[in-house]
């Protein structure tokens, strides 16, 4: 049989169809078990909500790390910062965990970029490249999510400039 100028062997197509149907029938049970195991990922709304919660946990972790870096911070201060962010006022949590704004991603990625910048100040020459890359990637992803990432971008840029202000000024002088 000729279709579209090409010779087609129907028996080969039928064999392939039978193979495909057999494969599908064989894996239906596995797929059914998978759906029960990973039901949250099959529903887009649940998957987005779960992603928002995971990014909020990353944000809380980053804030706890930032609080631990404050000179003279006690365990109570670090715990208080974590609890304050984890149990923020309802309007903040609702606004941050909304699935339509990407705000929580900017919070998490922006805060982690600040952490990377702070570690950059005390890192050796070899680690500085990796930390600068990590901060840049986090800021780039945050900026890709929302324009509000310009806030942590400015904070990181000012911190990096303040780290070595003399070198920065020499770089801009004629």
Short mmCIF file of N, CA and C in Angstrom, two decimals:
data_model
loop_
_atom_site.label_atom_id
_atom_site.label_comp_id
_atom_site.label_asym_id
_atom_site.label_seq_id
_atom_site.Cartn_x
_atom_site.Cartn_y
_atom_site.Cartn_z
N UNK A 1 0.84 -1.17 0.00
CA UNK A 1 0.00 0.00 0.00
C UNK A 1 0.89 1.24 0.00
N UNK A 2 0.50 2.26 -0.79
CA UNK A 2 1.30 3.48 -0.90
C UNK A 2 0.48 4.64 -0.34
N UNK A 3 1.07 5.37 0.60
CA UNK A 3 0.42 6.56 1.17
C UNK A 3 1.43 7.69 1.17
N UNK A 4 1.05 8.83 0.63
CA UNK A 4 1.93 9.99 0.63
C UNK A 4 3.24 9.72 -0.07
N UNK A 5 3.24 8.84 -1.07
CA UNK A 5 4.45 8.56 -1.81
C UNK A 5 5.37 7.57 -1.14
N UNK A 6 4.97 7.00 0.03
CA UNK A 6 5.81 6.05 0.75
C UNK A 6 5.11 4.71 0.82
N UNK A 7 5.88 3.66 0.70
CA UNK A 7 5.36 2.31 0.82
C UNK A 7 5.17 1.99 2.29
N UNK A 8 3.96 1.57 2.67
CA UNK A 8 3.66 1.28 4.06
C UNK A 8 3.27 -0.19 4.19
N UNK A 9 3.89 -0.86 5.11
CA UNK A 9 3.59 -2.26 5.38
C UNK A 9 2.62 -2.29 6.56
N UNK A 10 1.35 -2.64 6.27
CA UNK A 10 0.32 -2.66 7.32
C UNK A 10 0.62 -3.67 8.42
N UNK A 11 1.23 -4.79 8.08
CA UNK A 11 1.51 -5.80 9.10
C UNK A 11 2.49 -5.27 10.14
N UNK A 12 3.46 -4.48 9.71
CA UNK A 12 4.41 -3.89 10.66
C UNK A 12 3.70 -2.90 11.57
N UNK A 13 2.77 -2.12 11.01
CA UNK A 13 2.02 -1.17 11.83
C UNK A 13 1.15 -1.90 12.84
N UNK A 14 0.50 -2.98 12.42
CA UNK A 14 -0.34 -3.74 13.33
C UNK A 14 0.48 -4.37 14.45
N UNK A 15 1.65 -4.90 14.10
CA UNK A 15 2.53 -5.47 15.13
C UNK A 15 2.94 -4.40 16.13
N UNK A 16 3.27 -3.21 15.64
CA UNK A 16 3.67 -2.12 16.56
C UNK A 16 2.50 -1.70 17.43
N UNK A 17 1.30 -1.64 16.86
CA UNK A 17 0.12 -1.28 17.64
C UNK A 17 -0.13 -2.31 18.73
N UNK A 18 -0.01 -3.60 18.39
CA UNK A 18 -0.19 -4.66 19.38
C UNK A 18 0.86 -4.56 20.49
N UNK A 19 2.10 -4.27 20.10
CA UNK A 19 3.17 -4.11 21.11
C UNK A 19 2.86 -2.94 22.03
N UNK A 20 2.40 -1.85 21.45
CA UNK A 20 2.09 -0.67 22.25
C UNK A 20 0.93 -0.94 23.20
N UNK A 21 -0.12 -1.59 22.70
CA UNK A 21 -1.26 -1.92 23.56
C UNK A 21 -0.86 -2.89 24.67
N UNK A 22 -0.01 -3.85 24.35
CA UNK A 22 0.48 -4.78 25.37
C UNK A 22 1.30 -4.06 26.43
N UNK A 23 2.12 -3.14 26.01
CA UNK A 23 2.93 -2.37 26.95
C UNK A 23 2.04 -1.54 27.86
N UNK A 24 1.03 -0.91 27.29
CA UNK A 24 0.12 -0.08 28.08
C UNK A 24 -0.64 -0.94 29.08
N UNK A 25 -1.19 -2.08 28.61
CA UNK A 25 -1.94 -2.96 29.50
C UNK A 25 -1.07 -3.48 30.63
N UNK A 26 0.17 -3.80 30.33
CA UNK A 26 1.09 -4.33 31.34
C UNK A 26 1.40 -3.30 32.43
N UNK A 27 1.48 -2.03 32.03
CA UNK A 27 1.90 -1.00 32.98
C UNK A 27 0.76 -0.24 33.62
N UNK A 28 -0.48 -0.61 33.34
CA UNK A 28 -1.62 0.09 33.95
C UNK A 28 -1.60 -0.08 35.46
N UNK A 29 -1.31 -1.30 35.92
CA UNK A 29 -1.28 -1.55 37.37
C UNK A 29 -0.18 -0.72 38.03
N UNK A 30 0.99 -0.69 37.40
CA UNK A 30 2.09 0.11 37.96
C UNK A 30 1.71 1.59 37.99
N UNK A 31 1.06 2.06 36.93
CA UNK A 31 0.66 3.46 36.87
C UNK A 31 -0.38 3.75 37.95
N UNK A 32 -1.30 2.81 38.17
CA UNK A 32 -2.33 3.00 39.19
C UNK A 32 -1.70 3.13 40.58
N UNK A 33 -0.70 2.28 40.88
CA UNK A 33 0.00 2.38 42.16
C UNK A 33 0.77 3.69 42.26
N UNK A 34 1.37 4.12 41.13
CA UNK A 34 2.12 5.37 41.11
C UNK A 34 1.19 6.56 41.40
N UNK A 35 -0.01 6.52 40.85
CA UNK A 35 -0.94 7.63 41.06
C UNK A 35 -1.30 7.78 42.53
N UNK A 36 -1.46 6.65 43.24
CA UNK A 36 -1.78 6.74 44.66
C UNK A 36 -0.58 7.24 45.45
N UNK A 37 0.61 6.83 45.05
CA UNK A 37 1.83 7.21 45.74
C UNK A 37 2.16 8.69 45.52
N UNK A 38 1.95 9.18 44.32
CA UNK A 38 2.34 10.53 43.95
C UNK A 38 1.14 11.37 43.53
N UNK A 39 0.02 11.24 44.24
CA UNK A 39 -1.21 11.91 43.84
C UNK A 39 -1.06 13.42 43.85
N UNK A 40 -0.22 13.96 44.71
CA UNK A 40 -0.07 15.41 44.78
C UNK A 40 0.53 15.99 43.51
N UNK A 41 1.31 15.19 42.78
CA UNK A 41 1.95 15.71 41.58
C UNK A 41 1.07 15.58 40.34
N UNK A 42 0.01 14.78 40.43
CA UNK A 42 -0.88 14.62 39.28
C UNK A 42 -1.83 15.80 39.14
N UNK A 43 -2.14 16.45 40.24
CA UNK A 43 -3.05 17.60 40.23
C UNK A 43 -2.21 18.87 40.19
N UNK A 44 -2.30 19.65 39.12
CA UNK A 44 -1.45 20.85 39.01
C UNK A 44 -1.60 21.82 40.18
N UNK A 45 -2.81 22.00 40.68
CA UNK A 45 -3.00 22.93 41.80
C UNK A 45 -2.26 22.46 43.04
N UNK A 46 -2.34 21.17 43.31
CA UNK A 46 -1.62 20.63 44.47
C UNK A 46 -0.11 20.69 44.27
N UNK A 47 0.33 20.43 43.06
CA UNK A 47 1.77 20.48 42.78
C UNK A 47 2.30 21.90 42.97
N UNK A 48 1.56 22.91 42.49
CA UNK A 48 1.98 24.30 42.69
C UNK A 48 1.97 24.67 44.17
N UNK A 49 0.96 24.22 44.90
CA UNK A 49 0.89 24.51 46.33
C UNK A 49 2.06 23.85 47.06
N UNK A 50 2.37 22.61 46.70
CA UNK A 50 3.49 21.92 47.33
C UNK A 50 4.81 22.62 47.01
N UNK A 51 4.97 23.08 45.77
CA UNK A 51 6.19 23.82 45.41
C UNK A 51 6.29 25.10 46.22
N UNK A 52 5.17 25.79 46.42
CA UNK A 52 5.19 27.02 47.21
C UNK A 52 5.58 26.74 48.65
N UNK A 53 5.05 25.66 49.21
CA UNK A 53 5.40 25.31 50.59
C UNK A 53 6.88 24.95 50.69
N UNK A 54 7.40 24.22 49.72
CA UNK A 54 8.83 23.87 49.74
C UNK A 54 9.71 25.11 49.62
N UNK A 55 9.34 26.04 48.76
CA UNK A 55 10.12 27.28 48.67
C UNK A 55 10.01 28.09 49.95
N UNK A 56 8.85 28.07 50.61
CA UNK A 56 8.72 28.79 51.88
C UNK A 56 9.61 28.15 52.94
N UNK A 57 9.72 26.83 52.93
CA UNK A 57 10.64 26.17 53.86
C UNK A 57 12.09 26.56 53.58
N UNK A 58 12.45 26.67 52.31
CA UNK A 58 13.79 27.14 51.96
C UNK A 58 14.02 28.57 52.46
N UNK A 59 12.99 29.39 52.37
CA UNK A 59 13.07 30.77 52.86
C UNK A 59 13.27 30.79 54.37
N UNK A 60 12.50 29.99 55.09
CA UNK A 60 12.65 29.93 56.55
C UNK A 60 14.05 29.46 56.92
N UNK A 61 14.54 28.44 56.23
CA UNK A 61 15.89 27.96 56.49
C UNK A 61 16.95 29.03 56.24
N UNK A 62 16.77 29.80 55.18
CA UNK A 62 17.73 30.86 54.88
C UNK A 62 17.69 31.96 55.93
N UNK A 63 16.51 32.30 56.41
CA UNK A 63 16.40 33.33 57.46
C UNK A 63 17.06 32.85 58.74
N UNK A 64 16.88 31.59 59.07
CA UNK A 64 17.52 31.03 60.27
C UNK A 64 19.04 31.09 60.13
N UNK A 65 19.54 30.75 58.94
CA UNK A 65 20.99 30.84 58.70
C UNK A 65 21.48 32.28 58.81
N UNK A 66 20.71 33.23 58.26
CA UNK A 66 21.09 34.65 58.36
C UNK A 66 21.12 35.09 59.82
N UNK A 67 20.12 34.68 60.59
CA UNK A 67 20.07 35.05 62.00
C UNK A 67 21.26 34.47 62.76
N UNK A 68 21.67 33.27 62.40
CA UNK A 68 22.82 32.64 63.06
C UNK A 68 24.12 33.37 62.74
N UNK A 69 24.18 34.08 61.63
CA UNK A 69 25.39 34.81 61.25
C UNK A 69 25.51 36.17 61.93
N UNK A 70 24.44 36.63 62.57
CA UNK A 70 24.49 37.92 63.25
C UNK A 70 25.43 37.80 64.45
N UNK A 71 26.41 38.71 64.55
CA UNK A 71 27.35 38.64 65.68
C UNK A 71 26.61 38.73 67.02
N UNK A 72 26.92 37.81 67.91
CA UNK A 72 26.31 37.80 69.23
C UNK A 72 24.92 37.19 69.27
N UNK A 73 24.49 36.57 68.20
CA UNK A 73 23.15 35.96 68.16
C UNK A 73 23.13 34.73 69.06
N UNK A 74 22.14 34.68 69.92
CA UNK A 74 21.97 33.53 70.80
C UNK A 74 21.02 32.54 70.13
N UNK A 75 20.91 31.36 70.74
CA UNK A 75 19.98 30.37 70.21
C UNK A 75 18.55 30.91 70.22
N UNK A 76 18.23 31.69 71.22
CA UNK A 76 16.87 32.25 71.31
C UNK A 76 16.59 33.21 70.16
N UNK A 77 17.59 34.00 69.79
CA UNK A 77 17.43 34.94 68.67
C UNK A 77 17.23 34.16 67.36
N UNK A 78 18.04 33.14 67.15
CA UNK A 78 17.94 32.35 65.92
C UNK A 78 16.59 31.63 65.87
N UNK A 79 16.21 31.03 66.98
CA UNK A 79 14.92 30.35 67.05
C UNK A 79 13.77 31.33 66.86
N UNK A 80 13.89 32.50 67.47
CA UNK A 80 12.85 33.52 67.32
C UNK A 80 12.70 33.98 65.88
N UNK A 81 13.83 34.15 65.18
CA UNK A 81 13.76 34.56 63.78
C UNK A 81 13.08 33.48 62.95
N UNK A 82 13.45 32.24 63.19
CA UNK A 82 12.83 31.14 62.45
C UNK A 82 11.34 31.02 62.72
N UNK A 83 10.96 31.12 63.99
CA UNK A 83 9.54 31.02 64.34
C UNK A 83 8.75 32.21 63.82
N UNK A 84 9.35 33.40 63.86
CA UNK A 84 8.66 34.58 63.35
C UNK A 84 8.35 34.44 61.86
N UNK A 85 9.32 33.93 61.11
CA UNK A 85 9.10 33.77 59.67
C UNK A 85 8.18 32.58 59.39
N UNK A 86 8.37 31.48 60.14
CA UNK A 86 7.54 30.30 59.90
C UNK A 86 6.08 30.55 60.24
N UNK A 87 5.85 31.31 61.31
CA UNK A 87 4.47 31.62 61.73
C UNK A 87 4.22 33.11 61.60
N UNK A 88 4.45 33.60 60.41
CA UNK A 88 4.25 35.03 60.12
C UNK A 88 2.76 35.35 60.20
N UNK A 89 2.45 36.65 60.26
CA UNK A 89 1.03 37.02 60.25
C UNK A 89 0.32 36.41 59.04
N UNK A 90 -0.95 36.06 59.18
CA UNK A 90 -1.66 35.35 58.11
C UNK A 90 -1.61 36.04 56.74
N UNK A 91 -1.69 37.38 56.72
CA UNK A 91 -1.69 38.04 55.41
C UNK A 91 -0.35 37.87 54.70
N UNK A 92 0.74 37.81 55.47
CA UNK A 92 2.06 37.61 54.86
C UNK A 92 2.16 36.19 54.30
N UNK A 93 1.73 35.22 55.09
CA UNK A 93 1.80 33.83 54.65
C UNK A 93 0.90 33.60 53.45
N UNK A 94 -0.30 34.13 53.48
CA UNK A 94 -1.23 33.95 52.37
C UNK A 94 -0.68 34.60 51.10
N UNK A 95 -0.10 35.79 51.25
CA UNK A 95 0.46 36.50 50.11
C UNK A 95 1.69 35.78 49.57
N UNK A 96 2.50 35.24 50.47
CA UNK A 96 3.73 34.57 50.05
C UNK A 96 3.46 33.23 49.41
N UNK A 97 2.45 32.54 49.85
CA UNK A 97 2.18 31.20 49.34
C UNK A 97 1.16 31.18 48.22
N UNK A 98 0.81 32.33 47.69
CA UNK A 98 -0.13 32.34 46.57
C UNK A 98 0.53 31.71 45.35
N UNK A 99 -0.25 30.99 44.58
CA UNK A 99 0.30 30.28 43.43
C UNK A 99 0.41 31.14 42.19
N UNK A 100 0.00 32.38 42.27
CA UNK A 100 -0.03 33.19 41.06
C UNK A 100 1.04 34.26 41.00
N UNK A 101 1.81 34.44 42.05
CA UNK A 101 2.70 35.58 42.05
C UNK A 101 4.18 35.31 42.04
N UNK A 102 4.61 34.09 42.37
CA UNK A 102 6.02 33.74 42.44
C UNK A 102 6.77 34.53 43.50
N UNK A 103 6.07 35.04 44.48
CA UNK A 103 6.72 35.84 45.51
C UNK A 103 7.57 34.98 46.43
N UNK A 104 7.10 33.79 46.74
CA UNK A 104 7.84 32.94 47.67
C UNK A 104 9.16 32.48 47.04
N UNK A 105 9.18 32.28 45.75
CA UNK A 105 10.42 31.90 45.09
C UNK A 105 11.44 33.03 45.19
N UNK A 106 10.98 34.26 45.02
CA UNK A 106 11.86 35.43 45.13
C UNK A 106 12.37 35.55 46.56
N UNK A 107 11.51 35.33 47.54
CA UNK A 107 11.94 35.38 48.94
C UNK A 107 13.03 34.34 49.21
N UNK A 108 12.79 33.12 48.80
CA UNK A 108 13.75 32.04 49.07
C UNK A 108 15.06 32.26 48.32
N UNK A 109 14.97 32.47 47.02
CA UNK A 109 16.19 32.61 46.22
C UNK A 109 16.95 33.89 46.57
N UNK A 110 16.24 34.97 46.84
CA UNK A 110 16.90 36.22 47.22
C UNK A 110 17.61 36.11 48.56
N UNK A 111 16.98 35.44 49.51
CA UNK A 111 17.60 35.27 50.83
C UNK A 111 18.81 34.35 50.75
N UNK A 112 18.72 33.29 49.95
CA UNK A 112 19.88 32.42 49.78
C UNK A 112 21.01 33.14 49.08
N UNK A 113 20.68 34.04 48.14
CA UNK A 113 21.76 34.79 47.48
C UNK A 113 22.46 35.72 48.48
N UNK A 114 21.70 36.27 49.42
CA UNK A 114 22.32 37.07 50.48
C UNK A 114 23.26 36.22 51.33
N UNK A 115 22.83 35.01 51.64
CA UNK A 115 23.70 34.10 52.40
C UNK A 115 24.98 33.79 51.65
N UNK A 116 24.85 33.53 50.35
CA UNK A 116 26.05 33.26 49.55
C UNK A 116 26.97 34.47 49.52
N UNK A 117 26.41 35.67 49.44
CA UNK A 117 27.23 36.88 49.42
C UNK A 117 27.95 37.07 50.75
N UNK A 118 27.29 36.79 51.84
CA UNK A 118 27.92 36.93 53.15
C UNK A 118 29.06 35.92 53.31
N UNK A 119 28.84 34.70 52.85
CA UNK A 119 29.91 33.70 52.90
C UNK A 119 31.05 34.09 51.98
N UNK A 120 30.74 34.82 50.93
CA UNK A 120 31.76 35.27 49.98
C UNK A 120 32.81 36.15 50.67
N UNK A 121 32.38 36.91 51.67
CA UNK A 121 33.28 37.83 52.36
C UNK A 121 34.40 37.11 53.09
N UNK A 122 34.12 35.92 53.60
CA UNK A 122 35.14 35.21 54.38
C UNK A 122 35.71 34.00 53.66
N UNK A 123 35.35 33.82 52.40
CA UNK A 123 35.80 32.64 51.65
C UNK A 123 37.17 32.86 51.05
N UNK A 124 37.82 31.76 50.77
CA UNK A 124 39.10 31.81 50.06
C UNK A 124 38.87 32.09 48.59
N UNK A 125 39.96 32.29 47.87
CA UNK A 125 39.88 32.66 46.45
C UNK A 125 39.15 31.60 45.64
N UNK A 126 39.40 30.33 45.93
CA UNK A 126 38.78 29.25 45.16
C UNK A 126 37.28 29.17 45.42
N UNK A 127 36.88 29.34 46.67
CA UNK A 127 35.46 29.26 47.02
C UNK A 127 34.69 30.49 46.56
N UNK A 128 35.36 31.61 46.39
CA UNK A 128 34.67 32.83 45.97
C UNK A 128 33.99 32.68 44.62
N UNK A 129 34.63 31.98 43.71
CA UNK A 129 34.05 31.80 42.38
C UNK A 129 32.76 30.99 42.49
N UNK A 130 32.79 29.91 43.25
CA UNK A 130 31.60 29.07 43.41
C UNK A 130 30.48 29.82 44.12
N UNK A 131 30.83 30.58 45.16
CA UNK A 131 29.81 31.34 45.89
C UNK A 131 29.23 32.46 45.05
N UNK A 132 30.08 33.13 44.28
CA UNK A 132 29.58 34.20 43.40
C UNK A 132 28.66 33.61 42.33
N UNK A 133 29.04 32.45 41.81
CA UNK A 133 28.19 31.78 40.82
C UNK A 133 26.86 31.37 41.44
N UNK A 134 26.90 30.82 42.64
CA UNK A 134 25.66 30.41 43.32
C UNK A 134 24.76 31.61 43.59
N UNK A 135 25.36 32.71 44.06
CA UNK A 135 24.56 33.92 44.30
C UNK A 135 23.97 34.46 43.00
N UNK A 136 24.78 34.45 41.95
CA UNK A 136 24.29 34.93 40.65
C UNK A 136 23.19 34.07 40.09
N UNK A 137 23.33 32.75 40.22
CA UNK A 137 22.27 31.86 39.74
C UNK A 137 20.99 32.03 40.54
N UNK A 138 21.13 32.15 41.86
CA UNK A 138 19.94 32.34 42.70
C UNK A 138 19.25 33.65 42.34
N UNK A 139 20.03 34.71 42.16
CA UNK A 139 19.43 36.00 41.78
C UNK A 139 18.83 35.96 40.38
N UNK A 140 19.50 35.27 39.47
CA UNK A 140 18.96 35.15 38.11
C UNK A 140 17.64 34.41 38.09
N UNK A 141 17.57 33.30 38.84
CA UNK A 141 16.31 32.57 38.92
C UNK A 141 15.23 33.40 39.60
N UNK A 142 15.61 34.12 40.64
CA UNK A 142 14.64 34.96 41.34
C UNK A 142 14.13 36.07 40.41
N UNK A 143 15.02 36.67 39.66
CA UNK A 143 14.63 37.73 38.73
C UNK A 143 13.76 37.18 37.61
N UNK A 144 14.03 35.94 37.20
CA UNK A 144 13.21 35.30 36.19
C UNK A 144 11.79 35.09 36.72
N UNK A 145 11.66 34.85 38.04
CA UNK A 145 10.34 34.65 38.63
C UNK A 145 9.56 35.95 38.76
N UNK A 146 10.25 37.01 39.17
CA UNK A 146 9.52 38.27 39.42
C UNK A 146 10.51 39.43 39.48
N UNK A 147 10.04 40.59 39.07
CA UNK A 147 10.86 41.81 39.06
C UNK A 147 11.25 42.24 40.48
N UNK A 148 10.51 41.80 41.49
CA UNK A 148 10.85 42.16 42.87
C UNK A 148 12.21 41.63 43.30
N UNK A 149 12.80 40.76 42.51
CA UNK A 149 14.13 40.25 42.82
C UNK A 149 15.18 41.35 42.73
N UNK A 150 14.80 42.50 42.22
CA UNK A 150 15.74 43.61 42.17
C UNK A 150 16.12 44.05 43.60
N UNK A 151 15.25 43.80 44.56
CA UNK A 151 15.55 44.18 45.96
C UNK A 151 16.72 43.37 46.51
N UNK A 152 16.69 42.03 46.48
CA UNK A 152 17.89 41.32 46.94
C UNK A 152 19.09 41.54 46.03
N UNK A 153 18.85 41.81 44.75
CA UNK A 153 19.96 42.10 43.83
C UNK A 153 20.71 43.35 44.28
N UNK A 154 19.99 44.39 44.62
CA UNK A 154 20.63 45.63 45.10
C UNK A 154 21.33 45.37 46.43
N UNK A 155 20.70 44.60 47.32
CA UNK A 155 21.32 44.30 48.61
C UNK A 155 22.63 43.54 48.43
N UNK A 156 22.63 42.53 47.56
CA UNK A 156 23.85 41.76 47.31
C UNK A 156 24.91 42.65 46.66
N UNK A 157 24.52 43.47 45.70
CA UNK A 157 25.48 44.35 45.02
C UNK A 157 26.11 45.33 46.00
N UNK A 158 25.30 45.93 46.87
CA UNK A 158 25.85 46.86 47.87
C UNK A 158 26.77 46.14 48.85
N UNK A 159 26.40 44.95 49.25
CA UNK A 159 27.25 44.19 50.17
C UNK A 159 28.59 43.86 49.51
N UNK A 160 28.55 43.40 48.27
CA UNK A 160 29.79 43.05 47.57
C UNK A 160 30.66 44.29 47.36
N UNK A 161 30.04 45.43 47.05
CA UNK A 161 30.80 46.67 46.92
C UNK A 161 31.42 47.08 48.26
N UNK A 162 30.66 46.93 49.33
CA UNK A 162 31.16 47.31 50.65
C UNK A 162 32.27 46.38 51.12
N UNK A 163 32.29 45.15 50.62
CA UNK A 163 33.35 44.20 51.01
C UNK A 163 34.72 44.74 50.66
N UNK A 164 34.83 45.32 49.49
CA UNK A 164 36.12 45.83 49.04
C UNK A 164 35.88 47.14 48.29
N UNK A 165 35.53 48.15 49.05
CA UNK A 165 35.13 49.43 48.47
C UNK A 165 36.29 50.09 47.71
N UNK A 166 37.49 50.00 48.24
CA UNK A 166 38.63 50.64 47.57
C UNK A 166 38.86 50.06 46.18
N UNK A 167 38.83 48.75 46.08
CA UNK A 167 39.02 48.12 44.77
C UNK A 167 37.88 48.49 43.81
N UNK A 168 36.68 48.55 44.36
CA UNK A 168 35.53 48.92 43.53
C UNK A 168 35.66 50.34 43.00
N UNK A 169 36.08 51.25 43.86
CA UNK A 169 36.24 52.64 43.43
C UNK A 169 37.37 52.78 42.42
N UNK A 170 38.45 52.02 42.63
CA UNK A 170 39.55 52.05 41.66
C UNK A 170 39.11 51.52 40.29
N UNK A 171 38.21 50.58 40.29
CA UNK A 171 37.75 50.00 39.03
C UNK A 171 36.93 51.02 38.23
N UNK A 172 36.28 51.94 38.93
CA UNK A 172 35.45 52.94 38.25
C UNK A 172 36.17 54.26 38.00
N UNK A 173 37.36 54.42 38.53
CA UNK A 173 38.07 55.67 38.34
C UNK A 173 38.82 55.64 37.01
N UNK A 174 38.94 56.81 36.37
CA UNK A 174 39.63 56.86 35.06
C UNK A 174 41.13 56.69 35.17
#
